[in-house]
mmCIF file of C-alpha atoms and ligand atoms in Angstrom:
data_model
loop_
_atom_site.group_PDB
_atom_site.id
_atom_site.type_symbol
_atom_site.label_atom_id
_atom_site.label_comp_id
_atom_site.label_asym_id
_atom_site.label_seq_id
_atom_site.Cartn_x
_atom_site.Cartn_y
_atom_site.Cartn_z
ATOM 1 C CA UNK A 1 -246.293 -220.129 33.109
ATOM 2 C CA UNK A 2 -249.576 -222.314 33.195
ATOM 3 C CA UNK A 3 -252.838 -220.913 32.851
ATOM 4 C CA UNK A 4 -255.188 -221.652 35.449
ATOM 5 C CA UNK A 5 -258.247 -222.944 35.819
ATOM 6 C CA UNK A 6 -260.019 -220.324 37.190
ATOM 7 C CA UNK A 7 -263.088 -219.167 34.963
ATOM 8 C CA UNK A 8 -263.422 -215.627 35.408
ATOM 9 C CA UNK A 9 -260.113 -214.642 34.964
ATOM 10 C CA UNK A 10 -258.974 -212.197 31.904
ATOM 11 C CA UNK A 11 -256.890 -212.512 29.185
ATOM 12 C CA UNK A 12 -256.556 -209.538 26.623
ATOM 13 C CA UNK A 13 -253.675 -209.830 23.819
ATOM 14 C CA UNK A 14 -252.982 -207.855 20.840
ATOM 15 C CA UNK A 15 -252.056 -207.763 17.345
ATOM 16 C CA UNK A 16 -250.696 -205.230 15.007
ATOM 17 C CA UNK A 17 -252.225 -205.019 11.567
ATOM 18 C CA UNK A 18 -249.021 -204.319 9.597
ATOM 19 C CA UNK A 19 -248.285 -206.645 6.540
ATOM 20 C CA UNK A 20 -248.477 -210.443 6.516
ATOM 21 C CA UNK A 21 -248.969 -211.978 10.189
ATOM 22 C CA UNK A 22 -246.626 -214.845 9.856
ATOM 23 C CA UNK A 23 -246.019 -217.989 11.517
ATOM 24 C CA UNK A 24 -243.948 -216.372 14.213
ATOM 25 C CA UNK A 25 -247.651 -214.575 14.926
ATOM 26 C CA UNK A 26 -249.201 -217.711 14.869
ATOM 27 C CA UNK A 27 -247.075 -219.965 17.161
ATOM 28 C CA UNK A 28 -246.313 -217.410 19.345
ATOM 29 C CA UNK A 29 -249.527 -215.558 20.179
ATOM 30 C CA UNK A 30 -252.686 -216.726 18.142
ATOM 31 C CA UNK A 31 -252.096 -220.222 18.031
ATOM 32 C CA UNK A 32 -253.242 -219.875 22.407
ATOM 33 C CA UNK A 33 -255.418 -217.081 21.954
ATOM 34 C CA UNK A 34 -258.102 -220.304 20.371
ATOM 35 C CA UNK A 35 -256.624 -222.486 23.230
ATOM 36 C CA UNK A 36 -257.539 -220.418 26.111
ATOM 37 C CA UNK A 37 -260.640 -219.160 24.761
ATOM 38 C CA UNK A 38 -263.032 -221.954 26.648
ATOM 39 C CA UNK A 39 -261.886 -221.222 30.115
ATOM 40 C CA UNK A 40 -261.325 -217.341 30.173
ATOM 41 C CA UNK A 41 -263.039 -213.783 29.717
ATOM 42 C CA UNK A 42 -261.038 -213.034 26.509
ATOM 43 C CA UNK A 43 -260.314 -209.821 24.673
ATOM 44 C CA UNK A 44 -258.337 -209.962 21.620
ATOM 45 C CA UNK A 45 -257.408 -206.519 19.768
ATOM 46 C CA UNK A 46 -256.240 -205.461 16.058
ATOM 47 C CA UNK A 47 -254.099 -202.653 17.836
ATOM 48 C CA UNK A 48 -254.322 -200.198 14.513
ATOM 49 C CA UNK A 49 -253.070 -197.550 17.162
ATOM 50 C CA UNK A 50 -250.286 -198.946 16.932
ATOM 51 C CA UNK A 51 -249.349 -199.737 14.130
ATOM 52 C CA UNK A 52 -249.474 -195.818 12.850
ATOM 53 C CA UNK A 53 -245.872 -195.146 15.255
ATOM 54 C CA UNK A 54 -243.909 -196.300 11.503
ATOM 55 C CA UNK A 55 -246.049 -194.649 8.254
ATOM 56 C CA UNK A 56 -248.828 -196.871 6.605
ATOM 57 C CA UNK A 57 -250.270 -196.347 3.783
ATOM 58 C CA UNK A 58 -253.968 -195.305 4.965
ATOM 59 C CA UNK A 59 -256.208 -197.765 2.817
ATOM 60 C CA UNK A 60 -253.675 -200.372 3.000
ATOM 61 C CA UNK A 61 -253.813 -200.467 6.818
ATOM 62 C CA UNK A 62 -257.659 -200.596 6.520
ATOM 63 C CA UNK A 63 -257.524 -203.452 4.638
ATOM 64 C CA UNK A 64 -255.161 -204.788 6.854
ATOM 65 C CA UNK A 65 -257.289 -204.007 9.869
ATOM 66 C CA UNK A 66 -259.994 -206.375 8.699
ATOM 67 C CA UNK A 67 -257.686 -208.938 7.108
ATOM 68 C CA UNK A 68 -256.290 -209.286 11.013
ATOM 69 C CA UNK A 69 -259.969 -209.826 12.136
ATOM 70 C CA UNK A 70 -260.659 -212.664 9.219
ATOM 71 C CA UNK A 71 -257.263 -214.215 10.346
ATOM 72 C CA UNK A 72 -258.311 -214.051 14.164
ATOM 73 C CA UNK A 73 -261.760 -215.871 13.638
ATOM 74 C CA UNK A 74 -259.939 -218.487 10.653
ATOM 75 C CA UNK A 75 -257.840 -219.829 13.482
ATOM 76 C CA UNK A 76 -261.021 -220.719 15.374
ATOM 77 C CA UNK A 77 -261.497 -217.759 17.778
ATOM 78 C CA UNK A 78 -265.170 -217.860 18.203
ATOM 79 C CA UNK A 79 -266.974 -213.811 18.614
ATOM 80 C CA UNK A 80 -269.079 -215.141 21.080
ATOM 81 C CA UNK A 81 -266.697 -216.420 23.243
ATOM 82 C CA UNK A 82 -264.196 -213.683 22.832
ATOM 83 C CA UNK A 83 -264.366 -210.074 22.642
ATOM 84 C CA UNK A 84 -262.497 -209.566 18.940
ATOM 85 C CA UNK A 85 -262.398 -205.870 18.339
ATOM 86 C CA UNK A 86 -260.352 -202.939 16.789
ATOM 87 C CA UNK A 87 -258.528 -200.910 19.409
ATOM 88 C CA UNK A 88 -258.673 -197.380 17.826
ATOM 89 C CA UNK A 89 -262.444 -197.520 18.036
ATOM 90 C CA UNK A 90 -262.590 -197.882 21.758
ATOM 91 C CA UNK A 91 -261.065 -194.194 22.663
ATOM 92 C CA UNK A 92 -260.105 -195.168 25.833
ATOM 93 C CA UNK A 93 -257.190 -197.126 24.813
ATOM 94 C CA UNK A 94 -255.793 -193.822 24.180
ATOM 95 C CA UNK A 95 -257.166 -191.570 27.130
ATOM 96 C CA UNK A 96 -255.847 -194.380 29.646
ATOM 97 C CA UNK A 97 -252.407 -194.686 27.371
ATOM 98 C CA UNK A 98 -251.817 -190.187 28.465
ATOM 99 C CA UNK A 99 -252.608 -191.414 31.713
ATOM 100 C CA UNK A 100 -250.094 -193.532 31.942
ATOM 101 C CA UNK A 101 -247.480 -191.434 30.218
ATOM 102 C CA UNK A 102 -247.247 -190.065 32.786
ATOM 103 C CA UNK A 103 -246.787 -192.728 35.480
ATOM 104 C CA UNK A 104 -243.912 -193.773 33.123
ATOM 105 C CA UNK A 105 -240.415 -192.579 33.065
ATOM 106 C CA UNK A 106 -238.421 -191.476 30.043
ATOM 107 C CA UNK A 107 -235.080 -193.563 31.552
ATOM 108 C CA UNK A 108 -237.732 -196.919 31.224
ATOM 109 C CA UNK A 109 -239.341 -196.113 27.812
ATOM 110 C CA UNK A 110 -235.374 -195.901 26.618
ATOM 111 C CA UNK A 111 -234.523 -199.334 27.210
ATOM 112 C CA UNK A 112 -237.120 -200.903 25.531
ATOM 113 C CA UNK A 113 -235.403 -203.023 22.977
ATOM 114 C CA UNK A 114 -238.013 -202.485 20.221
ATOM 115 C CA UNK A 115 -237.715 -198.869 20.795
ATOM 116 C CA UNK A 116 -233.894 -199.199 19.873
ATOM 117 C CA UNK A 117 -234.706 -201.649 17.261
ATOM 118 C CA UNK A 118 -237.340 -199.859 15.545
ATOM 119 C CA UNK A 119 -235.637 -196.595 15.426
ATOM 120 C CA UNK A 120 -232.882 -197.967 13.831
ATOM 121 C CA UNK A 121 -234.932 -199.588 11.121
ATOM 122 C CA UNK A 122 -236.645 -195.965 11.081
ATOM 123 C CA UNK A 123 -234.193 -193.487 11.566
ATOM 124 C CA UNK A 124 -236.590 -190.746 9.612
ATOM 125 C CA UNK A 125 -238.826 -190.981 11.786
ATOM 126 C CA UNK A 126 -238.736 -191.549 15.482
ATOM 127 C CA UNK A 127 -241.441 -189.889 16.445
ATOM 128 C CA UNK A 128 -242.647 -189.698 19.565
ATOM 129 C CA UNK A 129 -245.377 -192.073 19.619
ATOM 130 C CA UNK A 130 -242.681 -194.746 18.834
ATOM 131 C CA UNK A 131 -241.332 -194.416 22.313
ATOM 132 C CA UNK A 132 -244.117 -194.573 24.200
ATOM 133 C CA UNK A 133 -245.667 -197.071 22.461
ATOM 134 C CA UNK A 134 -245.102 -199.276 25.602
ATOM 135 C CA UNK A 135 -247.219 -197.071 27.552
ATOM 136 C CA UNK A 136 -250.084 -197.658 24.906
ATOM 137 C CA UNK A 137 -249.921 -201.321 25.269
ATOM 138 C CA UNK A 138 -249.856 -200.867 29.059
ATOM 139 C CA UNK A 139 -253.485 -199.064 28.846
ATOM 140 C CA UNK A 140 -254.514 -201.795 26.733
ATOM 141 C CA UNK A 141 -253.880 -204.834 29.199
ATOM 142 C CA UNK A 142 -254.585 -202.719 32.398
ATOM 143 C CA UNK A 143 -258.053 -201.089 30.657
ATOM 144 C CA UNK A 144 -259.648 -205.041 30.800
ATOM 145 C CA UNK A 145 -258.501 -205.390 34.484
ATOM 146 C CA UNK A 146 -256.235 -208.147 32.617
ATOM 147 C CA UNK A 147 -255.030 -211.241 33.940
ATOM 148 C CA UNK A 148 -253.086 -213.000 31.446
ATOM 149 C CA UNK A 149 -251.613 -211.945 28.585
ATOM 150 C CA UNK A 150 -250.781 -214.605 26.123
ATOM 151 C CA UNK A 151 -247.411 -213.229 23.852
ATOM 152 C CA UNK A 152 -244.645 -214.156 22.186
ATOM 153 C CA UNK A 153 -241.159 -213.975 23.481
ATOM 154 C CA UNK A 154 -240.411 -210.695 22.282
ATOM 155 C CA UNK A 155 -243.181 -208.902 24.267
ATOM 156 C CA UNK A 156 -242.146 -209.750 27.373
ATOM 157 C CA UNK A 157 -240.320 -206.563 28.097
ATOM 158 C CA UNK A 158 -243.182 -204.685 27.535
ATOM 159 C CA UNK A 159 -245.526 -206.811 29.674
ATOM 160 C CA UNK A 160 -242.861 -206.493 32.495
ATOM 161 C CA UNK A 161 -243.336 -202.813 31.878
ATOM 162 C CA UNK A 162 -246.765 -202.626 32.518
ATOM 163 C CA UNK A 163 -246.769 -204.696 35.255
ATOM 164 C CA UNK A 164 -244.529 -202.047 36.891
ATOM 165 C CA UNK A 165 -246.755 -198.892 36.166
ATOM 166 C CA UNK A 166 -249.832 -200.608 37.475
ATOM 167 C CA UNK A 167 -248.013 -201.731 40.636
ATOM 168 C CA UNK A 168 -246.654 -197.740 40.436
ATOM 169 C CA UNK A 169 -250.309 -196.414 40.104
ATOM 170 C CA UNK A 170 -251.548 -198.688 42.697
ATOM 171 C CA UNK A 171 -248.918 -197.906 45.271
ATOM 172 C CA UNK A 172 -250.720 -194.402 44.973
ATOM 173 C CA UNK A 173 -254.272 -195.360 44.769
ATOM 174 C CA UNK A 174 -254.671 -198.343 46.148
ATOM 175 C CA UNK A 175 -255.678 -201.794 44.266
ATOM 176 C CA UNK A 176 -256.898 -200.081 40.870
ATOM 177 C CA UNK A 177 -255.487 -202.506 38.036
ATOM 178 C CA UNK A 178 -254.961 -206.152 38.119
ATOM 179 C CA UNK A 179 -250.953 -206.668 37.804
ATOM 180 C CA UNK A 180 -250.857 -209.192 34.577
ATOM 181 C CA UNK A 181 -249.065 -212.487 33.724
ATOM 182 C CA UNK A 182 -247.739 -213.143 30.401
ATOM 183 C CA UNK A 183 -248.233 -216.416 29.286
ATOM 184 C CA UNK A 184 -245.729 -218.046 26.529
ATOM 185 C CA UNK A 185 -245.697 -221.052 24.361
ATOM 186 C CA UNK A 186 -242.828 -223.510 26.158
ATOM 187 C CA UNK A 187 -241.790 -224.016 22.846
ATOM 188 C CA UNK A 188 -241.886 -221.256 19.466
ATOM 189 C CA UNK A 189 -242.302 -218.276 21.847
ATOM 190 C CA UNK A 190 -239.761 -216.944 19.929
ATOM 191 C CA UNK A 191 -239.977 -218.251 15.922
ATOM 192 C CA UNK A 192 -236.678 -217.104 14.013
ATOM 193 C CA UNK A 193 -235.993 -215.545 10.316
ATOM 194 C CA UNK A 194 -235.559 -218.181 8.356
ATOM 195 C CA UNK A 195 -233.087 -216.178 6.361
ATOM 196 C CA UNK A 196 -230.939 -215.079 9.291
ATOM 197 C CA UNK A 197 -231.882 -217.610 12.727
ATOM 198 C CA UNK A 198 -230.207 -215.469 14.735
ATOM 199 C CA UNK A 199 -233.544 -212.989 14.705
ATOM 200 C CA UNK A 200 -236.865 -212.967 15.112
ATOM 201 C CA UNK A 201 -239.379 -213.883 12.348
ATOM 202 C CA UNK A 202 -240.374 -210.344 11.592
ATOM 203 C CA UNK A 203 -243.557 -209.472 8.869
ATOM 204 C CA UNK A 204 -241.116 -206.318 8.392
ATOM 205 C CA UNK A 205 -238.572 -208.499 6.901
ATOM 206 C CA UNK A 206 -238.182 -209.064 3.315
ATOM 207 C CA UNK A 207 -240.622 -212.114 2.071
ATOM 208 C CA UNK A 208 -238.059 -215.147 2.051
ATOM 209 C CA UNK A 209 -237.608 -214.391 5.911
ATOM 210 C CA UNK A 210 -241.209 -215.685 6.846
ATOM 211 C CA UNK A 211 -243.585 -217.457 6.469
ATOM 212 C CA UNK A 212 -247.215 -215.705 6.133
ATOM 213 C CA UNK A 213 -250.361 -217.301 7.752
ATOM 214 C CA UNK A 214 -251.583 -216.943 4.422
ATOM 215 C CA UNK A 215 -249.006 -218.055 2.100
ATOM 216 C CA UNK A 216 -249.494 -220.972 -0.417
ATOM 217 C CA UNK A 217 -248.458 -224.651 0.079
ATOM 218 C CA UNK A 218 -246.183 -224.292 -2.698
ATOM 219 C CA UNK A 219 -244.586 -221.161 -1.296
ATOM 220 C CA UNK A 220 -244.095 -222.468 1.625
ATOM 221 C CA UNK A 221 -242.310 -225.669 0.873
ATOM 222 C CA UNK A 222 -240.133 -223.126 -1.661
ATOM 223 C CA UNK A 223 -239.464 -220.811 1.601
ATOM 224 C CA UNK A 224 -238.235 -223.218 3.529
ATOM 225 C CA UNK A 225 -236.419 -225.722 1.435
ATOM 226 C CA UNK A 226 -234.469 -222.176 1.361
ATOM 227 C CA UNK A 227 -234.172 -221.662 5.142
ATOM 228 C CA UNK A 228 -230.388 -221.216 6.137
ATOM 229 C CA UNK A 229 -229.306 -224.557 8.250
ATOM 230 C CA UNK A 230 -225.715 -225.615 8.571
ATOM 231 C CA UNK A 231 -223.645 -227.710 7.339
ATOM 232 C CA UNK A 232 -223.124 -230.711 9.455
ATOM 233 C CA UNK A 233 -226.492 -232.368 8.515
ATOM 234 C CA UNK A 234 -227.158 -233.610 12.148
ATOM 235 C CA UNK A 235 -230.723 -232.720 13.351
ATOM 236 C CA UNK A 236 -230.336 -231.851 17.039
ATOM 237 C CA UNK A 237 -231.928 -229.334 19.186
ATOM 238 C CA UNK A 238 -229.192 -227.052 19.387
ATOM 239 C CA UNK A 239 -229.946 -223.004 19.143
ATOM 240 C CA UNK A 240 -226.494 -221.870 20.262
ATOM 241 C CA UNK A 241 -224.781 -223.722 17.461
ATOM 242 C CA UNK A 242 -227.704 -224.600 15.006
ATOM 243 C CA UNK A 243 -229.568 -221.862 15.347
ATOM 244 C CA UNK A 244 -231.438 -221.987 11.775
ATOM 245 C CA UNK A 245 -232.536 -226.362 13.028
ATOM 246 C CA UNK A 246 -232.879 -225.348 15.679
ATOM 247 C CA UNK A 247 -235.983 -222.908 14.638
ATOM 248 C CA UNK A 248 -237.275 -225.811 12.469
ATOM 249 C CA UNK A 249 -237.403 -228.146 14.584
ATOM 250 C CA UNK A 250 -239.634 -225.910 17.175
ATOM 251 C CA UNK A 251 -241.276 -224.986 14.350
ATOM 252 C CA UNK A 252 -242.021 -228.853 13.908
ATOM 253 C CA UNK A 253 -242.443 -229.440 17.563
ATOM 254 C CA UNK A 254 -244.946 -226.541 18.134
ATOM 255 C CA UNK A 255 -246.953 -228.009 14.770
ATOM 256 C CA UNK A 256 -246.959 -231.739 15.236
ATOM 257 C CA UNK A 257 -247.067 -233.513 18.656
ATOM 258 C CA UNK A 258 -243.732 -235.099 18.294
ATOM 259 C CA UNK A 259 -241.225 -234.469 21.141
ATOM 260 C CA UNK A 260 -237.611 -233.035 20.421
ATOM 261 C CA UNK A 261 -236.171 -235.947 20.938
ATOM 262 C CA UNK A 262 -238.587 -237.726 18.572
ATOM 263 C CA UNK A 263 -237.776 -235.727 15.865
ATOM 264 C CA UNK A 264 -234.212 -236.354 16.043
ATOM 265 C CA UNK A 265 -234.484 -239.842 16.347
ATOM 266 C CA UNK A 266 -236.649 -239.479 12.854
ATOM 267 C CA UNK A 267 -235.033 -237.480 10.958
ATOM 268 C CA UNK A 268 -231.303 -237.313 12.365
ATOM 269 C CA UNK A 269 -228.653 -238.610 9.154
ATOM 270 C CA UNK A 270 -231.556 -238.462 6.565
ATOM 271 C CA UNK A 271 -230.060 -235.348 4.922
ATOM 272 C CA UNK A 272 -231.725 -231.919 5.493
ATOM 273 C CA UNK A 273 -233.459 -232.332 2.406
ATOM 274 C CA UNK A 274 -235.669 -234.601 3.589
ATOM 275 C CA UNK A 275 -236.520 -232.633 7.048
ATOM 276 C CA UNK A 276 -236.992 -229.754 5.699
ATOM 277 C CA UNK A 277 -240.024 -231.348 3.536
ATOM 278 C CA UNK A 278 -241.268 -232.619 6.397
ATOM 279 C CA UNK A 279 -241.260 -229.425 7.929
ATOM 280 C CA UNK A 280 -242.827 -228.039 5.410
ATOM 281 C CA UNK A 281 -245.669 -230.417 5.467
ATOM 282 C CA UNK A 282 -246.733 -229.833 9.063
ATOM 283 C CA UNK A 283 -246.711 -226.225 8.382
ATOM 284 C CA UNK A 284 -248.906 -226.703 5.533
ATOM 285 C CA UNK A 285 -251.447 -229.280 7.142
ATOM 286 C CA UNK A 286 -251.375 -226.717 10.395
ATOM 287 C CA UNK A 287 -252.074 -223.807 8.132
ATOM 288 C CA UNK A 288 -254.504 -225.114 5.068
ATOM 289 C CA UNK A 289 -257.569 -225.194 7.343
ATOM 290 C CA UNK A 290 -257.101 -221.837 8.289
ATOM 291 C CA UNK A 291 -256.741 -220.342 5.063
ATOM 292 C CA UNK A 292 -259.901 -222.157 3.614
ATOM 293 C CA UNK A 293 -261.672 -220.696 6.483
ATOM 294 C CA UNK A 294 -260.125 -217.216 6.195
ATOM 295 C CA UNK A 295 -261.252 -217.182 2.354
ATOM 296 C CA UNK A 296 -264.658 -218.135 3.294
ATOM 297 C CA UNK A 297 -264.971 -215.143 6.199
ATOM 298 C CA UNK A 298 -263.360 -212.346 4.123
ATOM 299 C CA UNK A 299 -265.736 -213.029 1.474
ATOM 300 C CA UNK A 300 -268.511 -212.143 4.360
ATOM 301 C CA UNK A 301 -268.506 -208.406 4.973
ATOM 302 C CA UNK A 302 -271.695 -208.246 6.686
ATOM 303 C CA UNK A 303 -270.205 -210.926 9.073
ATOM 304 C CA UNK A 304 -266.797 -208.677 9.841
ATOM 305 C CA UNK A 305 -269.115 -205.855 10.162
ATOM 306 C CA UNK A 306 -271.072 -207.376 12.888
ATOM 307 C CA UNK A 307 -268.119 -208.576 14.543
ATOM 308 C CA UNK A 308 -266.447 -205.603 14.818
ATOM 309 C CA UNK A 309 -269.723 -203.391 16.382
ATOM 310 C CA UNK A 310 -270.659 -206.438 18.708
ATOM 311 C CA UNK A 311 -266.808 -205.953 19.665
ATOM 312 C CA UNK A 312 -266.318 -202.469 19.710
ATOM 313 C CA UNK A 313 -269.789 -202.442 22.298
ATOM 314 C CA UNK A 314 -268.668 -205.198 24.285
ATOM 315 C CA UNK A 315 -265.051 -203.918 24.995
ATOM 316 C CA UNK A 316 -265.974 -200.161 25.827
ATOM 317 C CA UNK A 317 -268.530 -201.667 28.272
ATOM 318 C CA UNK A 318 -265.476 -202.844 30.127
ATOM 319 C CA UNK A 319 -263.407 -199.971 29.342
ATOM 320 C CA UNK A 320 -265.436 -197.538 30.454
ATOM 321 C CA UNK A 321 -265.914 -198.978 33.699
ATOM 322 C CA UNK A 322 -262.111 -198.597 34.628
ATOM 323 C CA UNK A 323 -261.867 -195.149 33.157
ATOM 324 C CA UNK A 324 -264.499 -194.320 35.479
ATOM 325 C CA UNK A 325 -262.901 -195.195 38.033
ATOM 326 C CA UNK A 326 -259.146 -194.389 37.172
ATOM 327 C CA UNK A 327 -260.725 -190.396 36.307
ATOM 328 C CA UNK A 328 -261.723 -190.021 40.011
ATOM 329 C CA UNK A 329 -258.911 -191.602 41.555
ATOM 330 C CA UNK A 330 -256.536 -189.236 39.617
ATOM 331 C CA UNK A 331 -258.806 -186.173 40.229
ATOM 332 C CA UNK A 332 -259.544 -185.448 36.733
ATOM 333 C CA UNK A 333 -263.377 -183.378 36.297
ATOM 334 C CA UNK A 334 -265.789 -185.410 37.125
ATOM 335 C CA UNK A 335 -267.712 -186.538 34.058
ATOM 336 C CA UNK A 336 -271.460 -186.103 34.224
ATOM 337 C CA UNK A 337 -273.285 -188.661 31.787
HETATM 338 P P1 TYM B 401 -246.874 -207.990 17.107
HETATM 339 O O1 TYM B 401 -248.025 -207.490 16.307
HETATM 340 O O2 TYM B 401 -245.507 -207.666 16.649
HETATM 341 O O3 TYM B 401 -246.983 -209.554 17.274
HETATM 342 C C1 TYM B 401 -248.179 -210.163 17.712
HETATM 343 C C2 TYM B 401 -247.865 -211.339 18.618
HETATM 344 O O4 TYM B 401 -247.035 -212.282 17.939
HETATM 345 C C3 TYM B 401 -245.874 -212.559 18.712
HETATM 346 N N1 TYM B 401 -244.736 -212.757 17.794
HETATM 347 C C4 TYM B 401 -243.951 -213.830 17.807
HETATM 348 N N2 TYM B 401 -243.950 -214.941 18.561
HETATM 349 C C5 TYM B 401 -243.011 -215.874 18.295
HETATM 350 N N3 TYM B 401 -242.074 -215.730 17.325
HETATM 351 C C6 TYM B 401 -242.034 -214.624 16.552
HETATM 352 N N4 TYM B 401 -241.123 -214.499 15.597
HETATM 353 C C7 TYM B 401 -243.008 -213.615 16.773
HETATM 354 N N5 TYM B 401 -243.252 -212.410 16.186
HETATM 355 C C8 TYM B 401 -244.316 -211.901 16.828
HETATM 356 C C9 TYM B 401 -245.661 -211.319 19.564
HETATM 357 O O5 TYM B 401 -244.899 -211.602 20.717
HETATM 358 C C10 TYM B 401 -247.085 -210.921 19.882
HETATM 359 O O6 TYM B 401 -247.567 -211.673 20.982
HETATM 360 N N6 TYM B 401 -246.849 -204.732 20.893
HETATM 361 C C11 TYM B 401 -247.438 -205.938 20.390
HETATM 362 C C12 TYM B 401 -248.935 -205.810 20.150
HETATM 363 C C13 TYM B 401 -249.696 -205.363 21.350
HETATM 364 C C14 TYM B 401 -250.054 -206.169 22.455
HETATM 365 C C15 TYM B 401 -250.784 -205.315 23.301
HETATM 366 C C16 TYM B 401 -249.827 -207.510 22.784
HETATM 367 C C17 TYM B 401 -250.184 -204.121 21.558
HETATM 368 N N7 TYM B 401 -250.830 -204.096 22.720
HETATM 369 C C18 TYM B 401 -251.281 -205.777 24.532
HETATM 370 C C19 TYM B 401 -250.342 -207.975 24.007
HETATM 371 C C20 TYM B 401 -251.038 -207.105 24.853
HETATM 372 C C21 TYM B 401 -246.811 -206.274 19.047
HETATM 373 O O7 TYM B 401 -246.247 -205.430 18.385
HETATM 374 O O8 TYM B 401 -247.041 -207.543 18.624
#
């Protein structure tokens, strides 16, 4: 859907600290966290929370945690503008997320796709935070009074989710939580392995399936001069039957401001050799800048530092004000401050 216009409304997104964020990150979610941030009340979140439902290793994820935040304000998301925090240091993610649990039924939380998906990549350990990690990520859009939620394709399940516990919860108290939009990217919402086009782009995957935000020019012409095409050497926007052109040429589309059918007409007979270069040189011109940047900020520790208390202040200003509230309408002790 299109955003509107309309200056005061929210957007909060999310994004989990595990590994590489990758291009599927980027095109999907971050790329219109920057675009939206001029005519909205934004929040964007390094969910560590959730990242802990598979095992991390502990000082890894740290370093993670602030490597998301570098990567946030690289790609031009401005801390004044936008509330850029971490979400385990604003409690009431969590206190909101038991809350919720249990407005939330055990038949919904089983048909969450990632919930099947993820337990199958972690059969060891499907703990219980795993399925209702859903819930979590409800508290997190409904805590902001949330408007718009700017995701990827693979989210929307989840969003639909929370849009049905806060219409739930406000069914029995009244107009408590603004019921959220998502808002997707017409084209890239959903960016595809470049090993196997058929899935998502996952930073999960083994290396030669992505492509990190991060990742050097010359790794990323190597990556995808490897992607897995076809054999018919016709580029045409097909993702039934050409899945893996398919993915680069939204890839291409979502990086350059050529239209589908101007990227046929352009490349179409000249071999795939010779797109996937191409390819490869939007990605790098889209993703150079960035990288400079994010070397320059993670150098700046003070700089994180400040961001992330300015954040962390700013966000559990809001957040408090809706626990507040959402304590007295479901009768818990009142809280004397
Ligand atoms: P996560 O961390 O897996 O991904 C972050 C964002 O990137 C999008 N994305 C993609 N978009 C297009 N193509 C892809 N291959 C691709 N891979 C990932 C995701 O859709 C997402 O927008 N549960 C969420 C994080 C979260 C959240 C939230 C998001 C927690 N709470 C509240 C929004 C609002 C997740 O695991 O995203």
């Amino acid at each position: 859907m299109e955003a509107q216009n309309t200056p005061k409304q929210r957007i909060f997104s999310g994004i989990q600290p595990t590994g590489n964020l990758t291009l599927g990150n980027y095109i999907g979610a971050l790329r219109n966290f920057g675009v939206l941030q001029n005519e909205y009340d934004c929040l964007y979140s390094i969910v560590d929370m959730h990242a802990i439902t598979v095992r991390q290793e502990p000082s890894e994820l740290r370093k993670a945690c602030l490597r998301t935040m570098a990567i946030f304000l690289a790609s031009g998301l401005d801390p004044e503008k936008n509330i850029i925090y971490f979400q385990s240091q604003v409690p009431q993610h969590a206190e909101l997320g038991w809350i919720l649990d249990c407005f939330t039924y055990m038949g919904e939380l089983s048909r969450m796709t990632q919930f099947k998906d993820k337990s199958a990549k972690h059969a060891d350990n499907i703990n219980a935070g795993l399925f209702t990690y859903p819930v979590l990520m409800a508290a997190d859009i409904l805590l902001y009074m949330t408007n718009l939620v700017p995701i990827g394709a693979d989210q929307k399940q989840h969003l639909e989710l929370a849009r049905d516990i806060a219409l739930r919860f406000n069914a029995v108290y009244g107009d408590v939580f603004n019921v959220p939009e998502g808002y997707f990217p017409k084209v890239g919402a959903r960016i595809m392995s470049l090993q196997d086009p058929t899935r998502k782009m996952s930073k999960s995957d083994p290396e030669e399936c992505y492509i990190a935000i991060l990742d050097k020019p010359e790794i990323i012409r190597k990556k995808l001069r490897r992607a897995v095409t076809d054999s018919d050497n016709s580029v045409v926007f097909d993702p039934e039957n050409k899945p893996g052109i398919a993915n680069l040429m939204s890839i291409m589309y979502a990086l350059s401001d050529k239209s589908m059918d101007e990227i046929t007409a352009d490349y179409d007979g000249k071999g795939y050799g010779v797109f996937k270069d191409a390819v490869a040189d939007c990605v790098i011109s889209a993703l150079e800048p960035i990288q400079k940047e994010y070397d320059r900020i993670s150098a700046d520790k003070a700089y994180l530092e400040q961001v992330m208390i300015s954040g962390r202040e700013r966000a559990e200003q809001i957040a408090w004000k809706t626990m507040l509230k959402v304590r007295k309408k479901v009768g818990l002790a009142a809280l004397k401050l």
